[in-house]
């Protein structure tokens, strides 16, 4: 989980089964996380592919 706030004293995390159709993946991931996911995928493919 990541967020871009400072001086946060409290955070509530909830697990849900359904997500509103208005919510996009960009609201959940940052550019840095997408880059890290891409690099991890490339490493895994190069090891096992």
Coordinates of C-alpha atoms in Angstrom, one line a residue:
X1 CA 0.0 0.0 0.0
X2 CA 1.3 3.4 -0.7
X3 CA 0.0 7.0 -0.3
X4 CA 1.5 10.4 -0.9
X5 CA 0.5 12.2 2.3
X6 CA 2.7 13.5 5.1
X7 CA 2.1 13.6 8.8
X8 CA -0.6 11.0 8.7
X9 CA -1.8 9.9 12.2
X10 CA -4.5 7.5 11.1
X11 CA -5.3 5.3 8.1
X12 CA -8.3 3.0 7.7
X13 CA -7.9 0.1 5.2
X14 CA -11.0 -1.9 4.2
X15 CA -11.2 -5.0 2.0
X16 CA -14.1 -5.0 -0.5
X17 CA -15.5 -7.5 -2.9
X18 CA -16.8 -5.1 -5.5
X19 CA -15.3 -1.8 -6.7
X20 CA -17.3 0.9 -8.4
X21 CA -17.0 1.0 -12.1
X22 CA -16.0 4.7 -11.9
X23 CA -12.8 3.8 -10.1
X24 CA -9.8 3.4 -12.4
X25 CA -6.6 1.5 -11.8
X26 CA -4.6 4.8 -11.9
X27 CA -6.3 5.7 -8.6
X28 CA -4.8 2.7 -6.9
X29 CA -1.3 2.7 -8.4
X30 CA 1.4 5.4 -8.9
X31 CA 3.8 5.7 -11.7
X32 CA 6.6 4.4 -9.5
X33 CA 4.6 1.3 -8.6
X34 CA 3.7 0.5 -12.2
X35 CA 7.4 0.8 -13.1
X36 CA 8.4 -1.5 -10.3
X37 CA 5.7 -4.0 -11.4
X38 CA 7.0 -3.9 -14.9
X39 CA 10.6 -4.5 -13.8
X40 CA 9.5 -7.4 -11.6
X41 CA 7.6 -8.9 -14.5
X42 CA 10.7 -8.6 -16.7
X43 CA 12.9 -10.2 -14.1
X44 CA 10.5 -13.1 -13.5
X45 CA 10.1 -13.7 -17.3
X46 CA 13.9 -13.6 -17.8
X47 CA 14.4 -16.2 -15.0
X48 CA 11.7 -18.6 -15.9
X49 CA 11.0 -17.9 -19.6

